[in-house]
C-alpha positions as a Python dict, from the first residue, in 0.01 Angstrom:
ca = {
    (1, 'X'): (0, 0, 0),
    (2, 'X'): (-304, -131, -136),
    (3, 'X'): (-157, -36, -480),
    (4, 'X'): (117, -228, -459),
    (5, 'X'): (-57, -545, -362),
    (6, 'X'): (-328, -483, -629),
    (7, 'X'): (-25, -452, -889),
    (8, 'X'): (146, -765, -766),
    (9, 'X'): (-193, -963, -765),
    (10, 'X'): (-265, -831, -1148),
    (11, 'X'): (103, -922, -1245),
    (12, 'X'): (41, -1292, -1113),
    (13, 'X'): (-292, -1338, -1259),
    (14, 'X'): (-159, -1216, -1588),
    (15, 'X'): (144, -1436, -1548),
    (16, 'X'): (-70, -1743, -1488),
    (17, 'X'): (-324, -1688, -1755),
    (18, 'X'): (-25, -1622, -2016),
    (19, 'X'): (146, -1971, -1938),
    (20, 'X'): (-175, -2175, -1956),
    (21, 'X'): (-275, -2052, -2284),
    (22, 'X'): (58, -2168, -2452),
    (23, 'X'): (60, -2545, -2315),
    (24, 'X'): (-353, -2575, -2370),
    (25, 'X'): (-513, -2677, -2724),
    (26, 'X'): (-165, -2674, -2906),
    (27, 'X'): (-129, -2977, -3158),
    (28, 'X'): (144, -3031, -3414),
    (29, 'X'): (39, -2954, -3791),
    (30, 'X'): (36, -3344, -3868),
    (31, 'X'): (48, -3654, -3691),
    (32, 'X'): (139, -3989, -3866),
    (33, 'X'): (-151, -4205, -3752),
    (34, 'X'): (26, -4508, -3922),
    (35, 'X'): (313, -4633, -4103),
    (36, 'X'): (329, -5000, -4251),
    (37, 'X'): (566, -5161, -4480),
    (38, 'X'): (284, -5369, -4605),
    (39, 'X'): (-107, -5334, -4658),
    (40, 'X'): (-135, -5034, -4900),
    (41, 'X'): (-246, -5043, -5258),
    (42, 'X'): (-107, -5194, -5540),
    (43, 'X'): (-63, -4857, -5737),
    (44, 'X'): (141, -4563, -5618),
    (45, 'X'): (-124, -4271, -5510),
    (46, 'X'): (-187, -3986, -5273),
    (47, 'X'): (-532, -3939, -5140),
    (48, 'X'): (-671, -3654, -4918),
    (49, 'X'): (-949, -3737, -4711),
    (50, 'X'): (-1161, -3403, -4610),
    (51, 'X'): (-1556, -3505, -4617),
    (52, 'X'): (-1701, -3699, -4346),
    (53, 'X'): (-1780, -3987, -4520),
    (54, 'X'): (-1437, -4043, -4619),
    (55, 'X'): (-1292, -3999, -4252),
    (56, 'X'): (-1577, -4209, -4119),
    (57, 'X'): (-1410, -4518, -4353),
    (58, 'X'): (-1099, -4472, -4171),
    (59, 'X'): (-1229, -4504, -3813),
    (60, 'X'): (-1354, -4861, -3928),
    (61, 'X'): (-1009, -4957, -4023),
    (62, 'X'): (-918, -5169, -3686),
    (63, 'X'): (-545, -4995, -3669),
    (64, 'X'): (-706, -4630, -3697),
    (65, 'X'): (-1031, -4646, -3506),
    (66, 'X'): (-885, -4573, -3183),
    (67, 'X'): (-653, -4296, -3343),
    (68, 'X'): (-943, -4067, -3496),
    (69, 'X'): (-1171, -3894, -3240),
    (70, 'X'): (-1532, -3782, -3349),
    (71, 'X'): (-1438, -3402, -3355),
    (72, 'X'): (-1158, -3461, -3588),
    (73, 'X'): (-1373, -3494, -3860),
    (74, 'X'): (-1445, -3123, -3821),
    (75, 'X'): (-1099, -2984, -3743),
    (76, 'X'): (-892, -3222, -3954),
    (77, 'X'): (-802, -3362, -4288),
    (78, 'X'): (-604, -3685, -4353),
    (79, 'X'): (-375, -3818, -4605),
    (80, 'X'): (-319, -4160, -4741),
    (81, 'X'): (-3, -4208, -4904),
    (82, 'X'): (58, -4517, -5128),
    (83, 'X'): (407, -4594, -5250),
    (84, 'X'): (298, -4891, -5473),
    (85, 'X'): (407, -5269, -5526),
    (86, 'X'): (747, -5287, -5471),
    (87, 'X'): (948, -5619, -5542),
    (88, 'X'): (1140, -5627, -5170),
    (89, 'X'): (1087, -5559, -4827),
    (90, 'X'): (1251, -5218, -4676),
    (91, 'X'): (1075, -4949, -4853),
    (92, 'X'): (896, -4676, -4671),
    (93, 'X'): (674, -4373, -4755),
    (94, 'X'): (626, -4107, -4484),
    (95, 'X'): (616, -3703, -4458),
    (96, 'X'): (944, -3531, -4485),
    (97, 'X'): (820, -3185, -4382),
    (98, 'X'): (469, -3010, -4383),
    (99, 'X'): (438, -2638, -4403),
    (100, 'X'): (147, -2417, -4345),
    (101, 'X'): (82, -2142, -4527),
    (102, 'X'): (-196, -1863, -4530),
    (103, 'X'): (-404, -2084, -4758),
    (104, 'X'): (-281, -2435, -4726),
    (105, 'X'): (-55, -2706, -4602),
    (106, 'X'): (255, -2799, -4821),
    (107, 'X'): (318, -3172, -4731),
    (108, 'X'): (658, -3306, -4895),
    (109, 'X'): (662, -3641, -4920),
    (110, 'X'): (981, -3880, -4848),
    (111, 'X'): (990, -4236, -4986),
    (112, 'X'): (1273, -4439, -4889),
    (113, 'X'): (1426, -4745, -5065),
    (114, 'X'): (1608, -5034, -4892),
    (115, 'X'): (1999, -5065, -4902),
    (116, 'X'): (2094, -5356, -5183),
    (117, 'X'): (2204, -5558, -4891),
    (118, 'X'): (1885, -5565, -4706),
    (119, 'X'): (1672, -5661, -4986),
    (120, 'X'): (1432, -5957, -5004),
    (121, 'X'): (1251, -6115, -5229),
    (122, 'X'): (917, -6038, -5139),
    (123, 'X'): (636, -5792, -5260),
    (124, 'X'): (536, -5540, -5036),
    (125, 'X'): (285, -5247, -5066),
    (126, 'X'): (407, -4938, -4840),
    (127, 'X'): (147, -4706, -4693),
    (128, 'X'): (128, -4420, -4438),
    (129, 'X'): (-198, -4201, -4282),
    (130, 'X'): (-133, -3891, -4206),
    (131, 'X'): (-378, -3667, -3985),
    (132, 'X'): (-333, -3284, -4066),
    (133, 'X'): (-484, -3098, -3794),
    (134, 'X'): (-597, -2813, -4011),
    (135, 'X'): (-893, -2753, -4278),
    (136, 'X'): (-699, -2602, -4535),
    (137, 'X'): (-637, -2695, -4877),
    (138, 'X'): (-345, -2966, -4896),
    (139, 'X'): (-118, -2959, -5151),
    (140, 'X'): (136, -3262, -5177),
    (141, 'X'): (517, -3235, -5326),
}
């Protein structure tokens, strides 16, 4: 009888422990912190921020300061994706996919153009800021 109770108690404890480790502490590979149709740079470029000084500059941005935690500097890298100056609205830049390999993170950028019927006569500078929940090297395609 004691062995049966001990066995059931052991099974119960292991099943409780397994379920809590699966749900706690797991983050997605990347998070889009902001994706704007205007406000980026006038030239097309991608920049990876890995150093504390660079990342702390993001924390000074009004839109981003509450989205970046102090410990993110040690656990995450950030990518700034600028689409450059566009002669109309409706353009968008973001992430199509992100794949983690043994040595790095490979990010595929997705650029979206507006349909001809929705184009406007305004100059825009679309951009996106992405948090990558890893300190591995980032490769942008």
